[in-house]
Short mmCIF file of C-alpha atoms in Angstrom, two decimals:
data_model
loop_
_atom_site.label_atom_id
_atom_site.label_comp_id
_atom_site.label_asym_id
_atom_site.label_seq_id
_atom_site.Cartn_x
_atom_site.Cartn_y
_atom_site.Cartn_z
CA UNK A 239 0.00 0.00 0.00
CA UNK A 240 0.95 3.44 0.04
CA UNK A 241 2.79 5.45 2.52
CA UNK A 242 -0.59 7.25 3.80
CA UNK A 243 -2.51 4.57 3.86
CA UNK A 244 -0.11 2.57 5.60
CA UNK A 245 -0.01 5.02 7.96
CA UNK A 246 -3.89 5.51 8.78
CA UNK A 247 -3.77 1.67 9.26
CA UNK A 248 -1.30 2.11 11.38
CA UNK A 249 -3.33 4.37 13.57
CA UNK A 250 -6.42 1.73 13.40
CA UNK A 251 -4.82 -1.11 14.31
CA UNK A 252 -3.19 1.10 17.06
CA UNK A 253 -6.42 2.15 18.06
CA UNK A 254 -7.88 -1.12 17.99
CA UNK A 255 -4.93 -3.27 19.86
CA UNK A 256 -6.24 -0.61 23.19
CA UNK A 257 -1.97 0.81 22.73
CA UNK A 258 -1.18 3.97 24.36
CA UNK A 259 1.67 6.76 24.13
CA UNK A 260 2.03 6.21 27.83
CA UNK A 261 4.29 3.43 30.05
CA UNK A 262 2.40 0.05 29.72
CA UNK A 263 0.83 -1.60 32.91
CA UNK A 264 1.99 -5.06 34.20
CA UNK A 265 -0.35 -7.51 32.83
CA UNK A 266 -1.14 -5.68 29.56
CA UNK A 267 -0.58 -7.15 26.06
CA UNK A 268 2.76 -5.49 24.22
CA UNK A 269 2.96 -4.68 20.92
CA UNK A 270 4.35 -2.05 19.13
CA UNK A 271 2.95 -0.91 15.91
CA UNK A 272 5.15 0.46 12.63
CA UNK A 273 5.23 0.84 8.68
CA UNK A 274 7.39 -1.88 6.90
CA UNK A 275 8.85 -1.74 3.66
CA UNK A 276 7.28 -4.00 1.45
CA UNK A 277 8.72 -6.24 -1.30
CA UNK A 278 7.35 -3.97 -3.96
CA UNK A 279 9.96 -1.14 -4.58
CA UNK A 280 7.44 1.61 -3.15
CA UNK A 281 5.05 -0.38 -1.04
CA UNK A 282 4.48 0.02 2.35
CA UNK A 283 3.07 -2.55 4.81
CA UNK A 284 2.10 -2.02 8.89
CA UNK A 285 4.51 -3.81 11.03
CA UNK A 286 2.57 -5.21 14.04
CA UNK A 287 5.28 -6.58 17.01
CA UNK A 288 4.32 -9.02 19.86
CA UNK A 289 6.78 -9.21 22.83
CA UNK A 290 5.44 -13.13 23.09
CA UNK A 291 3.11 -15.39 21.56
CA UNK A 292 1.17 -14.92 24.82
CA UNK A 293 0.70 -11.70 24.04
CA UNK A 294 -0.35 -12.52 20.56
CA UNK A 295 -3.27 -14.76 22.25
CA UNK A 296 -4.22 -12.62 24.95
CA UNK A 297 -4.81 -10.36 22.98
CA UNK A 298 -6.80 -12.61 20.20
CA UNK A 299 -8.52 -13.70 23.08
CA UNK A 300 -9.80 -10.60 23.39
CA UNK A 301 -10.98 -9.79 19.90
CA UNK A 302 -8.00 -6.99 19.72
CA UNK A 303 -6.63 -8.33 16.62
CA UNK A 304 -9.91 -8.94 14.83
CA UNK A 305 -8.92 -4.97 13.13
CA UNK A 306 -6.21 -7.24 11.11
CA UNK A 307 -8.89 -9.25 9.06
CA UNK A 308 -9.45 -6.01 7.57
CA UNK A 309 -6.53 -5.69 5.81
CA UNK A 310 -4.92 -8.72 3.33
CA UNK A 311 -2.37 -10.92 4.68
CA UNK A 312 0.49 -9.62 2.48
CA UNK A 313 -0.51 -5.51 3.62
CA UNK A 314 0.33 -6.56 7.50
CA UNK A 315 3.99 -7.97 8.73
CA UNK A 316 3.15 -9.23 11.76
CA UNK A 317 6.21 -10.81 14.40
CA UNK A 318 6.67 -11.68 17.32
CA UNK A 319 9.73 -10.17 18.59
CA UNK A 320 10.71 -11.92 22.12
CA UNK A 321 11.67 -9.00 24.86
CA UNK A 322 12.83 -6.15 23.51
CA UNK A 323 15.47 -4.52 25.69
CA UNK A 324 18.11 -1.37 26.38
CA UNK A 325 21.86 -2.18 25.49
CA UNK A 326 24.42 -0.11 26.23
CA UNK A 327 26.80 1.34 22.80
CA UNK A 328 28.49 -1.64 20.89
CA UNK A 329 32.09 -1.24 19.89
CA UNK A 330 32.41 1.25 16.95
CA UNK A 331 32.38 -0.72 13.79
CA UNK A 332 34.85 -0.25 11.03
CA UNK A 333 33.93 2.27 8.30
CA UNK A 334 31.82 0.98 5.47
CA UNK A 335 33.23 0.40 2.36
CA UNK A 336 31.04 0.86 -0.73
CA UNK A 337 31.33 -1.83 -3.04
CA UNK A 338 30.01 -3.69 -6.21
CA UNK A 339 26.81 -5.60 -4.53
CA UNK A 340 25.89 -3.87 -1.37
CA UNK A 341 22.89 -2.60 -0.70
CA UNK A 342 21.81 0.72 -2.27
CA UNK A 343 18.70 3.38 -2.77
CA UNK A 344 17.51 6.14 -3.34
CA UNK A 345 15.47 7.55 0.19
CA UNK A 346 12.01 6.92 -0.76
CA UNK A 347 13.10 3.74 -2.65
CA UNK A 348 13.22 0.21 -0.16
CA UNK A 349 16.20 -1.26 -1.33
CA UNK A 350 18.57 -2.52 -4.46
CA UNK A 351 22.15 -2.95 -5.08
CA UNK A 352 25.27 -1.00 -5.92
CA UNK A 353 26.08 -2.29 -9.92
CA UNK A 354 29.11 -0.86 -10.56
CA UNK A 355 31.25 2.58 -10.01
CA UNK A 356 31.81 4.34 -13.24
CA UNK A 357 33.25 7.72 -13.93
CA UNK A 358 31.20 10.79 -15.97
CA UNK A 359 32.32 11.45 -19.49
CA UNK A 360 31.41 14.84 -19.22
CA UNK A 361 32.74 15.67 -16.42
CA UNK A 362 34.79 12.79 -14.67
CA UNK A 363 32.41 12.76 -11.55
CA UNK A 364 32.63 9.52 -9.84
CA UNK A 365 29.79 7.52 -8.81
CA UNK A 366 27.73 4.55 -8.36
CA UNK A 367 25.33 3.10 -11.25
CA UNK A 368 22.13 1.05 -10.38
CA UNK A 369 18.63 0.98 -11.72
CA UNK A 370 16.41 3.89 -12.15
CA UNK A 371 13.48 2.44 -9.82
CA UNK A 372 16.43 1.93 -7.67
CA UNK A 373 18.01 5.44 -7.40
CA UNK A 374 15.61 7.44 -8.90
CA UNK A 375 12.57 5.67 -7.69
CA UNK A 376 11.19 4.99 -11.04
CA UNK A 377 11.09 8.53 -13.33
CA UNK A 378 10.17 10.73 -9.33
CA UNK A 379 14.08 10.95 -8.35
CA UNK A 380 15.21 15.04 -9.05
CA UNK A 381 18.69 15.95 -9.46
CA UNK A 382 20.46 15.85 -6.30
CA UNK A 383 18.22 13.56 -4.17
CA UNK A 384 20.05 11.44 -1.42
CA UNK A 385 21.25 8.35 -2.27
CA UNK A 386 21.46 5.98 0.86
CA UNK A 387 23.82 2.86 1.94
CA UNK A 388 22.63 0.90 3.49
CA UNK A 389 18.81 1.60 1.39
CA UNK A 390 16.41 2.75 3.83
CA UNK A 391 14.79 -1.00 4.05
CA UNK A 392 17.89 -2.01 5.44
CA UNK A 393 17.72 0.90 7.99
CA UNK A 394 19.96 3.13 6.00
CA UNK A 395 18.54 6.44 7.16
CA UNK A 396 19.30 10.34 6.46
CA UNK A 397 21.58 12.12 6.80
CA UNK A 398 23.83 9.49 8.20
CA UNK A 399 23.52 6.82 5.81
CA UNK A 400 23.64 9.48 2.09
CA UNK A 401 26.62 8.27 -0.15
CA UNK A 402 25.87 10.22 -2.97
CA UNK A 403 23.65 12.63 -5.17
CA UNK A 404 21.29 11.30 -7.70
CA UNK A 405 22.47 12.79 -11.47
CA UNK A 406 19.07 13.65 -12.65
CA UNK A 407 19.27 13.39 -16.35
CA UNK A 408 18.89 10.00 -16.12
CA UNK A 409 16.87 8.27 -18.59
CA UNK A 410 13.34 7.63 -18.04
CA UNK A 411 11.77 4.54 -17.73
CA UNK A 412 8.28 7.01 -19.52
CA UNK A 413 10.12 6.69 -23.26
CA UNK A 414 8.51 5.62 -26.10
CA UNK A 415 10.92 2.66 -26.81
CA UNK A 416 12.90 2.23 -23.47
CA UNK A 417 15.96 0.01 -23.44
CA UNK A 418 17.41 1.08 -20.24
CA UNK A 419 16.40 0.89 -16.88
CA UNK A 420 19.31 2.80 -15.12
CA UNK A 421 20.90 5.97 -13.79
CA UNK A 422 23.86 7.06 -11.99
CA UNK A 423 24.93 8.99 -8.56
CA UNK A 424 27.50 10.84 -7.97
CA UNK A 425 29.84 10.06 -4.84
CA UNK A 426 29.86 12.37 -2.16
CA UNK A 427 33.21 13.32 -1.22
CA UNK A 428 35.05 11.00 1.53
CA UNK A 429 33.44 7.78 0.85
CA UNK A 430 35.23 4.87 0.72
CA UNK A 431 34.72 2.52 -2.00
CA UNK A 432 36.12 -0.63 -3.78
CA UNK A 433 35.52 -0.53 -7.64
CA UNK A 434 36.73 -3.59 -8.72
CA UNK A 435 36.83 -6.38 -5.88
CA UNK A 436 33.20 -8.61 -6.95
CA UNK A 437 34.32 -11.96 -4.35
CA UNK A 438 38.21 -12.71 -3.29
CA UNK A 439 39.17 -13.65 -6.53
CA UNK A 440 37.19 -12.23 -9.09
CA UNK A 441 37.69 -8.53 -9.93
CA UNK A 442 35.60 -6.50 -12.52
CA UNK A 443 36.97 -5.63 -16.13
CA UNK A 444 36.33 -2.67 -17.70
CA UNK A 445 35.57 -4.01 -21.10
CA UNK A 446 32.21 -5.60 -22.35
CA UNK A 447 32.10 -9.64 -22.34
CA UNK A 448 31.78 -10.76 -26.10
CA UNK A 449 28.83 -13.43 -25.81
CA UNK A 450 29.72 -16.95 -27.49
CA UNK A 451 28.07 -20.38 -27.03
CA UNK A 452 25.71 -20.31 -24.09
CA UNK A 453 27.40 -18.13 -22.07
CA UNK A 454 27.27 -18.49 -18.31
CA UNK A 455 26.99 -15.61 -16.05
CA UNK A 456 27.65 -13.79 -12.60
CA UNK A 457 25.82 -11.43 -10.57
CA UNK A 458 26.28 -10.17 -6.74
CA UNK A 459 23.29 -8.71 -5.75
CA UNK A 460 21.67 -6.78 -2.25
CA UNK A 461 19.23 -9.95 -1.57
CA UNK A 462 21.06 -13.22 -3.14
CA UNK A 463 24.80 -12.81 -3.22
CA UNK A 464 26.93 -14.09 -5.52
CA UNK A 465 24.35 -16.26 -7.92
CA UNK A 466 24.99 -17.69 -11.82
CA UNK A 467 22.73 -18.37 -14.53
CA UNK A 468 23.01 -18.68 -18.63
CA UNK A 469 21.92 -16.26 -20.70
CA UNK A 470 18.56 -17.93 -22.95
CA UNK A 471 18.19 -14.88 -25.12
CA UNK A 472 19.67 -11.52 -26.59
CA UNK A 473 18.18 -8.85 -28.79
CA UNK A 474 15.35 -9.49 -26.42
CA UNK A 475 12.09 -7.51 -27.33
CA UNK A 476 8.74 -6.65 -26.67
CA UNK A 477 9.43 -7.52 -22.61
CA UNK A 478 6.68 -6.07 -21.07
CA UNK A 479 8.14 -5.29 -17.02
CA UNK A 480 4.83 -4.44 -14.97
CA UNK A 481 6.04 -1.58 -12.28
CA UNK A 482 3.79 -0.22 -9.63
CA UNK A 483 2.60 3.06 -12.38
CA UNK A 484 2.56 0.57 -15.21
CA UNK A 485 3.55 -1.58 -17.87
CA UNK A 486 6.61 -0.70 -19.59
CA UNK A 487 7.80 -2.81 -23.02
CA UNK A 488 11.82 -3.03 -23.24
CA UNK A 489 13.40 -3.60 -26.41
CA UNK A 490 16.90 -5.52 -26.80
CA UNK A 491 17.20 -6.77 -23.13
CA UNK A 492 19.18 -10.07 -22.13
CA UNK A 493 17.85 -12.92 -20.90
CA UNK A 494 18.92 -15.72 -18.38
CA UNK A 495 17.91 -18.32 -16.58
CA UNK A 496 18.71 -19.59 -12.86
CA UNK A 497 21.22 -22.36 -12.90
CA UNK A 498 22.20 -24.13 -9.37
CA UNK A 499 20.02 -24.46 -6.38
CA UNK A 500 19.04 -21.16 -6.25
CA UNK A 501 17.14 -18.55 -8.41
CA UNK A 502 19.47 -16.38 -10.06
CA UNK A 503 18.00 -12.86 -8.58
CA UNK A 504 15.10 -12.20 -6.14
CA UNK A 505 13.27 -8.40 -4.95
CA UNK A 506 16.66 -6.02 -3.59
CA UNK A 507 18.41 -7.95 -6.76
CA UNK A 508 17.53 -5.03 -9.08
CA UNK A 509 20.28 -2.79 -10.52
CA UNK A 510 23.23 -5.84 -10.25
CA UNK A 511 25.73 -5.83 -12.56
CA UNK A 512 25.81 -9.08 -14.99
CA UNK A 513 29.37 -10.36 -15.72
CA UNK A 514 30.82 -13.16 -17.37
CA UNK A 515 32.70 -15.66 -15.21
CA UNK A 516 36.34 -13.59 -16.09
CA UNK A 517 34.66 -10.47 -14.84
CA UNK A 518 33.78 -8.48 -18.02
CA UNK A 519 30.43 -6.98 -17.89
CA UNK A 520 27.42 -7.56 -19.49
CA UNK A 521 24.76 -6.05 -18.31
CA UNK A 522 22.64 -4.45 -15.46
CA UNK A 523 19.74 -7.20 -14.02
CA UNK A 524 16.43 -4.88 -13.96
CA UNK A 525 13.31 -7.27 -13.27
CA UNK A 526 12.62 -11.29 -13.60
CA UNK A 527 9.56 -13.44 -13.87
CA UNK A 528 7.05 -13.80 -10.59
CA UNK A 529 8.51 -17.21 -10.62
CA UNK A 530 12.04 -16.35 -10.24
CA UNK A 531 13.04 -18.29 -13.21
CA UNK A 532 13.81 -15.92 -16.28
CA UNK A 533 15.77 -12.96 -15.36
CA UNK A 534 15.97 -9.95 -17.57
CA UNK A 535 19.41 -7.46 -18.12
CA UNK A 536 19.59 -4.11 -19.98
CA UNK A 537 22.44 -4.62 -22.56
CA UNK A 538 26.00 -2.96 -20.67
CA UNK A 539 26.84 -0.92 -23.84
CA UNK A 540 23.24 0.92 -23.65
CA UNK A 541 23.48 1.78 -19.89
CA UNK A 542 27.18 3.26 -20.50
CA UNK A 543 25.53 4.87 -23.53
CA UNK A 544 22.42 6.09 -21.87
CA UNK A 545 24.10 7.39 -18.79
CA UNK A 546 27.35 8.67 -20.74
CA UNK A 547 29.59 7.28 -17.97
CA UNK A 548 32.49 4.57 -18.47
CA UNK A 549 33.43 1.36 -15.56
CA UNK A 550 35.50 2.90 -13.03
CA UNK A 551 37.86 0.11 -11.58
CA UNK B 42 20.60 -27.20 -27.26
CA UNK B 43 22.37 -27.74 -30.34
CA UNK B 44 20.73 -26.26 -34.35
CA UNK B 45 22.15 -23.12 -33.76
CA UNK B 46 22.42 -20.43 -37.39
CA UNK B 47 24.37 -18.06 -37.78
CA UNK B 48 23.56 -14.80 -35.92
CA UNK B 49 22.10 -12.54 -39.04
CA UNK B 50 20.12 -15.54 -39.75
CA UNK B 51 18.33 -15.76 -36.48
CA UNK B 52 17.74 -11.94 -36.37
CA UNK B 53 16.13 -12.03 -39.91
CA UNK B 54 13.80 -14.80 -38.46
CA UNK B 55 13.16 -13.56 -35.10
CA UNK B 56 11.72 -10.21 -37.10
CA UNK B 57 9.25 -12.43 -39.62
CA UNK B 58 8.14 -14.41 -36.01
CA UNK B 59 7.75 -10.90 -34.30
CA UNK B 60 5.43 -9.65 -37.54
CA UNK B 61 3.47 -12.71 -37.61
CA UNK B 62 2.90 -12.08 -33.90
CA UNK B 63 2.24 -8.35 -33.77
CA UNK B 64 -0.62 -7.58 -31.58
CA UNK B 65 -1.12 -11.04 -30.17
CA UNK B 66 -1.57 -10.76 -26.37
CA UNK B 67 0.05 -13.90 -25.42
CA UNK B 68 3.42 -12.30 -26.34
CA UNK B 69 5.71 -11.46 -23.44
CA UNK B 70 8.71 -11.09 -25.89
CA UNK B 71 10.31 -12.57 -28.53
CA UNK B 72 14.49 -12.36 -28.84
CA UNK B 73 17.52 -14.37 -30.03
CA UNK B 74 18.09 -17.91 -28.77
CA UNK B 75 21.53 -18.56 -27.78
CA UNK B 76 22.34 -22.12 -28.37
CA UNK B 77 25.37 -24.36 -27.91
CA UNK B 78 26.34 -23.89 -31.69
CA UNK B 79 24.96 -20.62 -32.69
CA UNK B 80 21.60 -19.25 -32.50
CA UNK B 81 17.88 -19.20 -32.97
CA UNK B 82 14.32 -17.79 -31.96
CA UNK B 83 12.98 -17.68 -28.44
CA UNK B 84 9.28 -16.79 -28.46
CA UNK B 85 7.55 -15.97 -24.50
CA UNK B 86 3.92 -16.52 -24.20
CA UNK B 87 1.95 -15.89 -21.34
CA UNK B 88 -0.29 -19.29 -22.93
CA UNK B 89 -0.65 -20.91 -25.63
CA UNK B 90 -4.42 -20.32 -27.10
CA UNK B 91 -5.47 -23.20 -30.01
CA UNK B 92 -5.52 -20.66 -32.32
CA UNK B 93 -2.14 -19.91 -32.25
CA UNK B 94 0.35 -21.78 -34.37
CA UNK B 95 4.23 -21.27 -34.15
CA UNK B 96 6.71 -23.81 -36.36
CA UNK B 97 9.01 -25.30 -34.14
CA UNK B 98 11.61 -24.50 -37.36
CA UNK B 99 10.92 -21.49 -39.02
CA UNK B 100 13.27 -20.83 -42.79
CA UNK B 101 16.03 -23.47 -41.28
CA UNK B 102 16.23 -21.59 -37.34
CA UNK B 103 15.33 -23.58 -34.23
CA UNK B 104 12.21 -21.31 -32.76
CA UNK B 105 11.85 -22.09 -28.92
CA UNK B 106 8.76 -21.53 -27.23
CA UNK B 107 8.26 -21.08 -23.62
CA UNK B 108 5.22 -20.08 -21.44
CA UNK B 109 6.41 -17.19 -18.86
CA UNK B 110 5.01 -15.77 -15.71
CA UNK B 111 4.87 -11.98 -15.55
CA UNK B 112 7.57 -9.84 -15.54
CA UNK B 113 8.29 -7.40 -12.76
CA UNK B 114 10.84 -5.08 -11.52
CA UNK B 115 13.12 -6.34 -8.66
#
């Protein structure tokens, strides 16, 4: 659902579960009540929290939670958390180190992953390349919005967590004939970042893979890690992607298909960068089937086109 | 799969398949196969209606079929 009406559930099922802004009394149920991300890029859900499932049942006992039938199972993320209580400060953690896979988004966006770095041919700004749902929250990003690492579903927050500026000329996913769904951010000054490092022994290339046989492929994504799969199809057109404002038909995307025990990409997936297994790239994953089984990649020489930017590494 | 063409071969295909399937609603996108040996014609349906014929061969290129879920963004 949408942020407002997440939120006026939120107050409902606040209402309904007899909470209060004040200290709870012995003997009363506890829950706390939220808005979670949902799996959809923009979709919001309400987070209901139980301290125990005898809280849960006291309080169905009751008829409390009867306000929940009102609402579809997948609108309501409801846990039960165990005691929730006061720590004093963990150690300070290293700093965070960008790099090719982590977790990236623009701050009204949930969550999707770093692609690649690349550097600005105009310019030779320095930044990060993902998807444009990702870091321009499909077509509503402007020019300078924060960019957040951790994304704000995995509690990245502002203005702690910004990493960069969105580069708002990206292009936009409302074009006649899109083949691209992509844009780039430019790094804010003193972040750290790895360009090239994808696992131990694999770093990036800079140039394109050339595509022979049935080529086998690489991505390291947000949600799935390090996954392979075999690309099915190129020149790929007529893929109609349905996003939350619509339908939108690509032209000359890539296909693949999961290989191992795994699928090849899942939600948080979007905006990895495809490479072959020496490390060349391909191109940047943007959507798959419901199923998980057909994944689908804009071409890498149209997003470098598209965004005018070359791999930085 | 092996019957792969060359790669102009496929492409000249895959654009008579995508003609003959213009404004069908089954399509979810047609592209170019990548085989073991070469290439050929991947066709995505959302179903296959009776009404609808597609050669499994089409001008000497391997046409593969498959029936897809919906597409969305990740």
């Amino acid at each position: 659902m949408e942020l407002p009406d997440a939120r006026k559930a939120k107050q409902e099922i606040f209402a309904s579960l007899g909470l209060t802004y004040v200290r709870t009394r012995a003997g009363e149920p506890r829950f706390s009540v939220g808005i979670a991300t949902a799996q959809s890029p923009r979709g919001f859900r309400v987070a209901v929290r139980a301290r125990s499932n005898e809280n849960l049942e006291a309080a169905r006992s009751q008829g409390r939670l009867s306000v929940l039938e009102r609402y579809p199972e997948s609108e309501i993320d409801l846990r039960i958390t165990g005691p929730v209580v006061a720590r004093t400060a963990e150690p300070a953690t290293t700093p965070r180190r960008l790099s090719i896979g982590a977790s990236i988004g623009h701050y009204l966006c949930t969550a999707g992953t770093l692609g690649f770095f690349a550097r600005r041919t105009s310019d030779g700004a320095l930044g990060v390349v993902s998807n444009n749902h990702v870091l321009a929250n499909g077509d509503e990003g402007d020019d300078g919005d924060d960019i957040l690492h951790p994304a704000p579903a995995d509690h990245g927050l502002q203005p702690a967590d910004v990493v960069g500026h969105l580069a708002g000329g990206y292009p936009r996913l409302d074009d006649e004939t899109p083949v691209v769904d992509c844009a780039f951010a430019k790094l804010r000054d003193g972040v750290e970042f790895d360009p090239a490092t994808i696992t131990p022994g694999l770093l990036l290339k800079k140039d394109p893979a050339r595509l022979e046989g049935e080529p086998i492929v690489l991505k390291k994504g947000r949600t799935t890690g390090l996954t392979r799969g075999r690309i099915t199809a190129i020149d790929f057109d007529h893929c109609d992607v349905e996003y939350d404002f619509g339908i939108v038909v690509f032209d000359r995307q890539i296909e693949i298909e999961s290989i191992g025990e795994g699928p090849f990409s899942r939600p948080g997936d979007s905006g990895s960068l495809i490479i072959d297994p020496d490390g060349h790239p391909v191109g940047l994953l943007a959507a798959n089937t419901l199923d998980c089984r057909l994944h689908y990649a804009n071409p890498i020489e149209e997003v470098l086109s598209a965004l005018g930017v070359t791999v930085w590494v | 799969m092996k019957g792969g063409v060359p790669l102009q071969q496929a492409r000249s295909v895959k654009a008579k398949l995508a003609a003959m399937l213009a404004g069908r609603p089954e399509l979810r996108g047609i592209g170019v196969a990548m085989l073991e040996d070469g290439f050929g014609v991947k066709v995505n349906l959302s179903c296959r209606p009776a009404d609808l014929v597609i050669p499994q061969t089409l001008d000497g290129v391997v046409v593969i079929i498959d029936v897809v879920e919906p597409v969305r963004p990740l």
